[in-house]
Coordinates of C-alpha atoms and ligand atoms in Angstrom, one line a residue:
X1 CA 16.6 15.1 -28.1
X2 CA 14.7 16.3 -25.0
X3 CA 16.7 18.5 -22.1
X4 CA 17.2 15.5 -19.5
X5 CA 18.8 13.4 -22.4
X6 CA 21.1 16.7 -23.2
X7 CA 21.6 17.6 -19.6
X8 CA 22.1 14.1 -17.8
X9 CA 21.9 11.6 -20.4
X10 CA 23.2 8.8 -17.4
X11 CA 19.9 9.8 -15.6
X12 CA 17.8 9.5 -19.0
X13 CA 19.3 6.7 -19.8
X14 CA 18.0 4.8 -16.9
X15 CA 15.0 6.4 -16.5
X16 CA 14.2 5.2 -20.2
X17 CA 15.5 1.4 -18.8
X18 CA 12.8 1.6 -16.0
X19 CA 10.7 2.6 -18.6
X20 CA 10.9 -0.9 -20.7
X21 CA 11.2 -2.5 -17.5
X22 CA 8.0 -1.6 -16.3
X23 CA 6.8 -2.2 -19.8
X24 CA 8.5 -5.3 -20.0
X25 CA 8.0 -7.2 -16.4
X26 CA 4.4 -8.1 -15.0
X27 CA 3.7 -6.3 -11.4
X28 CA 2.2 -8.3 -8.5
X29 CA 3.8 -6.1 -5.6
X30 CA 0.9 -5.3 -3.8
X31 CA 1.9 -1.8 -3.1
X32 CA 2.6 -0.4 -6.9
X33 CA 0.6 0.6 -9.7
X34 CA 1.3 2.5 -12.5
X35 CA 0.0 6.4 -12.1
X36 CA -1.9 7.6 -15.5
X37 CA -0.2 10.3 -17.3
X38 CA -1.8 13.3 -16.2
X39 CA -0.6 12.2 -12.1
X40 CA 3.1 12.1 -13.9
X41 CA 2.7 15.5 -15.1
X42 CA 1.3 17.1 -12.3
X43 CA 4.3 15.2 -10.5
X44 CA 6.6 16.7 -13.2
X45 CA 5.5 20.5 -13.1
X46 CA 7.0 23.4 -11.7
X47 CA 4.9 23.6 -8.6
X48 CA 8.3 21.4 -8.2
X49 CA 10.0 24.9 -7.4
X50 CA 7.4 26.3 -5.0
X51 CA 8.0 26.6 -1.3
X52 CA 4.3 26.4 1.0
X53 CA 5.4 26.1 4.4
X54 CA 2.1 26.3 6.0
X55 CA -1.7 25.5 4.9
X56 CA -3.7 27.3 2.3
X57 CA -4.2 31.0 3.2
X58 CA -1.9 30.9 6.0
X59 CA 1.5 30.4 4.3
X60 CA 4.9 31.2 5.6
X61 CA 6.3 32.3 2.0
X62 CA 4.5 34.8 -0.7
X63 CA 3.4 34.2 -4.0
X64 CA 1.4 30.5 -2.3
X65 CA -1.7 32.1 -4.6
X66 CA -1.7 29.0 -7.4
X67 CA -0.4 25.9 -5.0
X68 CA -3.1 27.2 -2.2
X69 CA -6.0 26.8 -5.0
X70 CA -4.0 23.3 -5.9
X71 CA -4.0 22.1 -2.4
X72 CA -7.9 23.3 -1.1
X73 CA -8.8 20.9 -4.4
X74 CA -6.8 18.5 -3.1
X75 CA -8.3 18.4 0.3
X76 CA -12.0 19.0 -1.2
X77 CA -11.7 16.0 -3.4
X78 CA -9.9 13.8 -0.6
X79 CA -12.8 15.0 2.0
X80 CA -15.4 14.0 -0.8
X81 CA -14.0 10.8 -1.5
X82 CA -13.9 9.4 1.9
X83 CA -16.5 11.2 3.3
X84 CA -14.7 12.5 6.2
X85 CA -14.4 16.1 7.9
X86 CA -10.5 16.9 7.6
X87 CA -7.5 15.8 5.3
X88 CA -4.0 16.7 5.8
X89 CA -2.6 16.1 2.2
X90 CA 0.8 16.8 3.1
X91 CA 2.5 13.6 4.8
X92 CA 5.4 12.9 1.8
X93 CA 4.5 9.3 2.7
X94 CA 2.5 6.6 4.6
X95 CA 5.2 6.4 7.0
X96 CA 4.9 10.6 8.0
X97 CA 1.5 9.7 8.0
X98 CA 1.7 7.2 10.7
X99 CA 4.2 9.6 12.7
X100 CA 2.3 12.4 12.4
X101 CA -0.8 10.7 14.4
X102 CA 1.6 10.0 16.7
X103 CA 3.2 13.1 17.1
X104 CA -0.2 14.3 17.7
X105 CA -1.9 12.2 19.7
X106 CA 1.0 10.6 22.2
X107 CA 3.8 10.9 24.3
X108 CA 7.0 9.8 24.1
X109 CA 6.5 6.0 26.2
X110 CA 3.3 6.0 25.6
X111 CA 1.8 2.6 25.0
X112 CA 0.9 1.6 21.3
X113 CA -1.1 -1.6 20.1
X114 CA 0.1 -2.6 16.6
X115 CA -0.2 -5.7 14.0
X116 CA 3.3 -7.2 14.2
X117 CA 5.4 -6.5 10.8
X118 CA 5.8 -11.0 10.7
X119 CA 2.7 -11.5 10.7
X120 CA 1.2 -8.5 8.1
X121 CA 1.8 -5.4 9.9
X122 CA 4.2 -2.3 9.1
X123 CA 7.0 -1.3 10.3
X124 CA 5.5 2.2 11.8
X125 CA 3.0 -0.2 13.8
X126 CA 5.6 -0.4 16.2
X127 CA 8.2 -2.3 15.3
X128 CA 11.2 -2.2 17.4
X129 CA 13.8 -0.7 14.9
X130 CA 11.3 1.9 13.9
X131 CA 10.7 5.1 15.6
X132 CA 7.6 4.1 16.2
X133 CA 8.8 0.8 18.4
X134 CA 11.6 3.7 19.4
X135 CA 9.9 6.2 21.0
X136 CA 6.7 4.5 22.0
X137 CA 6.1 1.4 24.3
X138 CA 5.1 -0.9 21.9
X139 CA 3.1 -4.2 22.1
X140 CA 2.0 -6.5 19.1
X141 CA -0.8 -8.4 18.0
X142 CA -0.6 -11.6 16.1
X143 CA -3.1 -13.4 14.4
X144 CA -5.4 -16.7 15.1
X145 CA -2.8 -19.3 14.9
X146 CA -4.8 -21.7 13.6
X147 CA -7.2 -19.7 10.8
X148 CA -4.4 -17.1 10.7
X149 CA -7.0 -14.3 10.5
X150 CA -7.6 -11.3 12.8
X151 CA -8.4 -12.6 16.1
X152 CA -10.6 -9.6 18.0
X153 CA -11.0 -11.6 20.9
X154 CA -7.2 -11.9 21.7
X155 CA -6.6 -8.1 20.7
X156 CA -9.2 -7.0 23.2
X157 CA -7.5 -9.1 25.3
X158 CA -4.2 -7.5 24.9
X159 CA -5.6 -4.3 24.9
X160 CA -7.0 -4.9 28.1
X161 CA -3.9 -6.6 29.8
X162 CA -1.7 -3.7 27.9
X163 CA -3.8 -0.6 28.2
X164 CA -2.6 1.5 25.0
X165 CA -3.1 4.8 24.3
X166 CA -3.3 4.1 20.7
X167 CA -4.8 0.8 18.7
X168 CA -3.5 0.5 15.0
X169 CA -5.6 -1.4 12.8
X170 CA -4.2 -1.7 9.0
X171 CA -1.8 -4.0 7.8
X172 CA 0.7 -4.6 4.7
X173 CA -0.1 -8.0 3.9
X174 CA -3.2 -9.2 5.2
X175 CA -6.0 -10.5 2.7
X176 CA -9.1 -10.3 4.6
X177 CA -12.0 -7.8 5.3
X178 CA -10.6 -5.7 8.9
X179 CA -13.2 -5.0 10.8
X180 CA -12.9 -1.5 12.3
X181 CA -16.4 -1.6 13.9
X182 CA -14.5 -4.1 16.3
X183 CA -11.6 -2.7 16.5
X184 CA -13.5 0.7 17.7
X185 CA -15.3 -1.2 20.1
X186 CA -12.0 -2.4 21.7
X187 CA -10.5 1.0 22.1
X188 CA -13.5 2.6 23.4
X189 CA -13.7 -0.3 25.8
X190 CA -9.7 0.4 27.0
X191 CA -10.3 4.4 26.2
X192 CA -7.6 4.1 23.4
X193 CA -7.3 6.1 20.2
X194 CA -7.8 3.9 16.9
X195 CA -5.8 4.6 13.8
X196 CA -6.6 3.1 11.0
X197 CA -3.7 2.7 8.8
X198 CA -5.5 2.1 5.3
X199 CA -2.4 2.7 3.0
X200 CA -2.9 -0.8 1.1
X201 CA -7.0 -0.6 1.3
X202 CA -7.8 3.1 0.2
X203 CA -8.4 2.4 -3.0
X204 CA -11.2 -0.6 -2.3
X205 CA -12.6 2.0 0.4
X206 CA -12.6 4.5 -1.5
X207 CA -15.1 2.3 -4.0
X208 CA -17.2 0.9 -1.3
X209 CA -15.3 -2.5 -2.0
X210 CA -14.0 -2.3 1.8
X211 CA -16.0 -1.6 5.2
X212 CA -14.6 1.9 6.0
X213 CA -13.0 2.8 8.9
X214 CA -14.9 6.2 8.4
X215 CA -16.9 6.8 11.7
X216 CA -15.3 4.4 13.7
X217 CA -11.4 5.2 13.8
X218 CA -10.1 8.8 15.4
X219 CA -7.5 8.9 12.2
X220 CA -7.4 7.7 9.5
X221 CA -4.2 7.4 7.5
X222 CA -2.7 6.3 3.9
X223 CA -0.4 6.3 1.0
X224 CA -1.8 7.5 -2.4
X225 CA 0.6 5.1 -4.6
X226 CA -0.8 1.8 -4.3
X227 CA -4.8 0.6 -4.8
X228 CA -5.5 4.4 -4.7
X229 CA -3.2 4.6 -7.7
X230 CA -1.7 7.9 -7.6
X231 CA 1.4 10.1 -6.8
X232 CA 3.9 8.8 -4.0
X233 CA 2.4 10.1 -1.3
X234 CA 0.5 10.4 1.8
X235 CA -2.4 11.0 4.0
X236 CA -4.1 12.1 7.3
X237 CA -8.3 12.2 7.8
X238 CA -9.2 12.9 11.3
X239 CA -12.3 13.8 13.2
X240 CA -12.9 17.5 13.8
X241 CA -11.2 17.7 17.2
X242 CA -8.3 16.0 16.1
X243 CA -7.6 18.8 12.7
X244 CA -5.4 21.4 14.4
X245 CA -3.3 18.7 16.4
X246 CA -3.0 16.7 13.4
X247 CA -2.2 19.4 11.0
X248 CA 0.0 20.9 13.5
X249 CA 2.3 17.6 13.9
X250 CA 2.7 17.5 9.7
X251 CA 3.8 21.2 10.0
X252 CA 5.7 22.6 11.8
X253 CA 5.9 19.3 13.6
X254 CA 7.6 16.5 11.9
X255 CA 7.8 18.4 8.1
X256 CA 9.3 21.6 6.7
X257 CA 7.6 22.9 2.9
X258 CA 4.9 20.4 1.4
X259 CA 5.9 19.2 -2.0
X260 CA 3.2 20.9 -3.7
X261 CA 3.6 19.0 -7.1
X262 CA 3.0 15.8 -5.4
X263 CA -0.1 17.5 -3.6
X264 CA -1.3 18.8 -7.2
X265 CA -1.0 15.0 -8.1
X266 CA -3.0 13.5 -5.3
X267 CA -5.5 16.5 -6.2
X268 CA -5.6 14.6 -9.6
X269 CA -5.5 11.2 -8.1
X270 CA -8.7 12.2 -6.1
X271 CA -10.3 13.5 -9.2
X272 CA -9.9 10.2 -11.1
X273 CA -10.8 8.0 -8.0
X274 CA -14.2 9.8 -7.8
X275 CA -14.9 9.2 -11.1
X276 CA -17.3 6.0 -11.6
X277 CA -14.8 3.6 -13.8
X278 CA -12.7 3.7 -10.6
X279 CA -15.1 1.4 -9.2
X280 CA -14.8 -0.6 -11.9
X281 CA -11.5 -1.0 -12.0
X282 CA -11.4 -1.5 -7.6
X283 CA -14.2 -5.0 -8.4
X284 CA -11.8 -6.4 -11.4
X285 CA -8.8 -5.8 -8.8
X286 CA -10.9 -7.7 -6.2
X287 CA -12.2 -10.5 -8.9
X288 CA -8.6 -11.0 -10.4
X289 CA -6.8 -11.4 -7.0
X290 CA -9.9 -13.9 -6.3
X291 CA -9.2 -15.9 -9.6
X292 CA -5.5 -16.1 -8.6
X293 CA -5.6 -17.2 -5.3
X294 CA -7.9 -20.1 -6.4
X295 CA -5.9 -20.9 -9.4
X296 CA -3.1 -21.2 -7.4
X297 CA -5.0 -23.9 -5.0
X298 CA -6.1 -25.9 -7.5
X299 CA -2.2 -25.9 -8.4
X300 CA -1.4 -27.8 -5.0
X301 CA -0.5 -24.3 -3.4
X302 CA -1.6 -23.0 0.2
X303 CA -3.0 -19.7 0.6
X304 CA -2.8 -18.2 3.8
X305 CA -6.4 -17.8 5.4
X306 CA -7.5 -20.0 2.3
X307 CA -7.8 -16.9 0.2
X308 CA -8.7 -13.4 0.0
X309 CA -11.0 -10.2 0.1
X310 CA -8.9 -8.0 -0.9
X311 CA -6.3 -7.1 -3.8
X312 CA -3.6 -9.1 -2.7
X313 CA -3.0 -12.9 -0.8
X314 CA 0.5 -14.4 0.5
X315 CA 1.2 -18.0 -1.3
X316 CA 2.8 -20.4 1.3
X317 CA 5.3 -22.2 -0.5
X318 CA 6.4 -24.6 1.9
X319 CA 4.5 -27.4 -0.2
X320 CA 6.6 -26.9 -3.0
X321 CA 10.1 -27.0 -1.0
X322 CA 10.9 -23.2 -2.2
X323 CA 11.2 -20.3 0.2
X324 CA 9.9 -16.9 -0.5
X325 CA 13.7 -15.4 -1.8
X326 CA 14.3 -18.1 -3.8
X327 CA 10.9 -17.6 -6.0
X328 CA 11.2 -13.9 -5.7
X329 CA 14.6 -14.9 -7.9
X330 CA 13.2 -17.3 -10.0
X331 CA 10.2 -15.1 -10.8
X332 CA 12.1 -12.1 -11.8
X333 CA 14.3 -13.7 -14.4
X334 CA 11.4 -14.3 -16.0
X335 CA 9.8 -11.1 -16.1
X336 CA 7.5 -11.0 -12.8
X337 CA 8.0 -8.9 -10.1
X338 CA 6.7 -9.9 -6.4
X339 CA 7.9 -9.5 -2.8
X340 CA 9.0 -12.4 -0.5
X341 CA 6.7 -12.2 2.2
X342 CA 6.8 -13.7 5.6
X343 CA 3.8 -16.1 6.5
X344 CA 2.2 -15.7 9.9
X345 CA 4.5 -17.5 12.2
X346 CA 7.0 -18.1 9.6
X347 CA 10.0 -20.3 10.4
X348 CA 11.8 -18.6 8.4
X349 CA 14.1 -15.8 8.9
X350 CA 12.0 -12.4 7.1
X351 CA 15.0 -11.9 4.6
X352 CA 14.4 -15.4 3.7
X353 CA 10.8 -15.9 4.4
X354 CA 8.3 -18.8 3.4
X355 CA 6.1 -16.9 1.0
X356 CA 5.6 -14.5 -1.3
X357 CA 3.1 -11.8 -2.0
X358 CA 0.9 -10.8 -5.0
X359 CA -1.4 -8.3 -5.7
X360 CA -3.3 -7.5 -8.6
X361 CA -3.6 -3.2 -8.5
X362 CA -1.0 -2.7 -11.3
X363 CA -1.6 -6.0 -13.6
X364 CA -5.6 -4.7 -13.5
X365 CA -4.3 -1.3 -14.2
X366 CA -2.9 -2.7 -17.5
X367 CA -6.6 -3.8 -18.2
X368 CA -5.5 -8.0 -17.5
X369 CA -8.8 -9.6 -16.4
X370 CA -9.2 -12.8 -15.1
X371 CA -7.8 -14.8 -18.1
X372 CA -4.8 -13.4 -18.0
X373 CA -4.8 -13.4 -14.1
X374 CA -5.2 -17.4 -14.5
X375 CA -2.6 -17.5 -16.9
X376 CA 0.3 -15.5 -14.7
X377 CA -0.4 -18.2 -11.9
X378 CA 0.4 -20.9 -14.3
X379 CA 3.4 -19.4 -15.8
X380 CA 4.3 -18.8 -12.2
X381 CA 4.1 -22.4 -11.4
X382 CA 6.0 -23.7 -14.2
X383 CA 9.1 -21.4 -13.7
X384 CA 8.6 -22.1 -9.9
X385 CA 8.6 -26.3 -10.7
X386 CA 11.4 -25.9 -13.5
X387 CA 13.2 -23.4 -11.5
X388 CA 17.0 -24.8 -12.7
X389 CA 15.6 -25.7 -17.0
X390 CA 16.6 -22.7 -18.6
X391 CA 14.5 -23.9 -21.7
X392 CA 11.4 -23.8 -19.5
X393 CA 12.5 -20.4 -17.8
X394 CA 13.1 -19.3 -21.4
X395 CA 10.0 -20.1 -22.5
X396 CA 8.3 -18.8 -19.2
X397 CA 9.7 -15.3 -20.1
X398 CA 8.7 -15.5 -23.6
X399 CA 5.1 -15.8 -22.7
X400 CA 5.5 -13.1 -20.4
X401 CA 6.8 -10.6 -22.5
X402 CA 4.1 -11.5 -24.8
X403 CA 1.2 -10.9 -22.0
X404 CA 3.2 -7.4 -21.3
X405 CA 3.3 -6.0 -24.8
X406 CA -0.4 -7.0 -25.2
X407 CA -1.1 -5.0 -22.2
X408 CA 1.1 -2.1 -22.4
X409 CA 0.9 0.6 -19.6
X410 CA 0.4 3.9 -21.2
X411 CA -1.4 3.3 -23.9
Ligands
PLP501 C1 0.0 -0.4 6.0 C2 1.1 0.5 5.6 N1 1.3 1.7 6.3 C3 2.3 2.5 5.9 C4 3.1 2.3 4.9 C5 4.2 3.3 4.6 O1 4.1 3.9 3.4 P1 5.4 4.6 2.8 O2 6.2 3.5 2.1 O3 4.8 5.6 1.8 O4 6.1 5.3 3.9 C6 3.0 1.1 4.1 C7 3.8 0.9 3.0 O5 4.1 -0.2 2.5 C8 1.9 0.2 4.5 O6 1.8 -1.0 3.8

């Protein structure tokens, strides 16, 4: 018996529950992956117990010795990877991220250009119950109506009627190259800052599978969880003027004591990025959301944009009389896990929605390729078309489970 079990065994129990479940249930949400064992223990350590307030070498508590060494790797490796000149590694998530650059670079009122949350964006791009749609004057950009893709001509036009201080370019669900050469070329044009919010991308960046925004944006932010595959976390890069505002507005600005196990992590998440399998594994991401998003045309399915560069696409269900909730349902009785997902312009309400979702990060972690990738799509399809035959739906989870166990997490 192990101390949680003796201590909490309600708490064990469920963390051993997850445990199967994740085991169990094949992951398309775009923004998880499974973190390799040696992220879980660095998560799991007692740099848990130590307080850092501050940055290495200039620490507001003693004994910062170990976790100072822990976080200059950290921001040595994140530097390295992304080739950039500073990292904050401290942000607990993408969101403190977001509002750090913020903090740092605006006032409150201030006029921020965003992607609107409908349509791909995130909340922190300025949505109005957000703090960033709070305390900022926030306008939105859409996509092309028609090709549903990034149109650069209508954000420059916005930019120009609008005139923001800040330009965001990133999104959540968006499956097609951004192109931040543009999108710097706008805000130099309206003398705006760019952030480039590459939470969901980092990972293909960090390959060379993406264009980066390196060079082009003033900050660069990001979560460590999802392509990049590591701890919960996130991240600021800036350019050199930027580092004292930036690190400034993590600490003592919007943040109290950095969680320096999580920081050890992404120092471990780095490492295993820069390694050269990580590439590997970025292309087979790439190649199996590719394979899926065509599999799921030839099924009688629309795509939005027709496809996807990237490690996730959003199916448009409205040929197949479902909305995104309802599939969500379906698909998690039978062991898959995806997120309802708004289509650009969707007549549907978000908590309803029209689509759904799917990324390929954490099924590629597992080692699937693109067999199994084909496969998932056509066991989605069948519970999808047989959504009320509980033999079907039965047999759909069977097959499932089958593809899981072959492919288990932690080997
Ligand atoms: C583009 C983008 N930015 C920021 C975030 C926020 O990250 P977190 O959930 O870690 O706050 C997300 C998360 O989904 C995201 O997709």
């Amino acid at each position: 018996m192990n101390q949680l079990q003796k201590t909490d065994p309600e708490i064990y129990t469920i963390i051993e529950q997850e445990k199967k479940r994740q085991q169990k249930q094949i992951n398309l949400i775009a923004s998880e992956n499974y973190a390799s064992k040696a992220i879980l223990e660095a998560t799991g350590s007692v740099l848990t117990n130590k307080y850092a307030e501050g940055y290495p070498g200039k620490r507001y508590y003693a004994g910062c010795e170990h976790v100072d060494s822990a976080e200059q790797l950290a921001i040595e490796r994140c530097k390295k990877l992304f080739s950039v000149h500073h990292a904050n590694v401290q942000p607990h998530s993408g969101s403190q991220a977001n509002m750090g650059v913020m903090f740092a670079a605006l006032k409150p009122g201030d006029t921020i250009l965003g992607m609107s949350l409908a349509e791909g964006g995130h909340l922190t791009h300025g949505h109005p119950i957000n703090f960033s749609g709070v305390f900022y004057n926030n306008v939105q950009y859409k996509v092309h109506p028609e090709t549903n893709m990034l149109d650069y001509d209508e954000i420059e036009k916005i930019a120009l009627e609008c005139k923001p201080k800040l330009i965001i370019a990133g999104a959540s669900a968006y499956s097609r190259i951004i192109d931040f050469e543009k999108f710097a070329y706008i805000a130099k044009k309206v003398k705006a800052l760019l952030l480039a919010d590459i939470a969901h991308i980092a990972g293909l960046i960090a390959a060379n599978m993406h264009p980066t925004p390196v060079g082009h944006a003033d900050f660069i932010t990001s979560t460590t969880h999802k392509t990049l595959r590591g701890p919960r976390g996130g991240l600021i890069m800036c350019r050199k003027e930027w580092a004292e505002k930036i690190d400034k507005a993590i600490m003592p600005g919007i943040q109290g004591g950095p969680f320096m196990n999580v920081i050890a992590a992404k120092a471990v998440c780095f490492k295993e990025a820069l390694q050269p399998n990580f590439k590997e594994y970025q292309q087979q991401i790439i190649k199996n959301a590719k394979v899926m998003a065509q599999e799921f045309i030839a099924l009688g399915y629309d795509i939005v944009t027709g496809g996807t560069d990237n490690h996730l696409f959003i199916v448009d269900l409205r040929t197949k009389n479902i909305n995104g909730r309802l599939a969500e349902q379906i698909l998690e009785k039978v062991g898959i896990t995806v997120s309802r997902s708004c289509i650009p312009f969707d007549p549907q309400k978000p908590w309803i929605t029209s689509g759904i979702r799917i990324g390929t990060p954490a099924i590629t972690t597992r080692g699937m390729q693109e067999e199994q990738a084909k496969e998932i799509v056509r066991l989605i399809d069948e519970a999808l078309q047989s959504h009320d035959n509980e033999k079907t739906l039965h047999s759909v989870t069977l097959k499932i489970t089958k593809l899981a166990k072959k492919h288990p997490i932690y080997c």
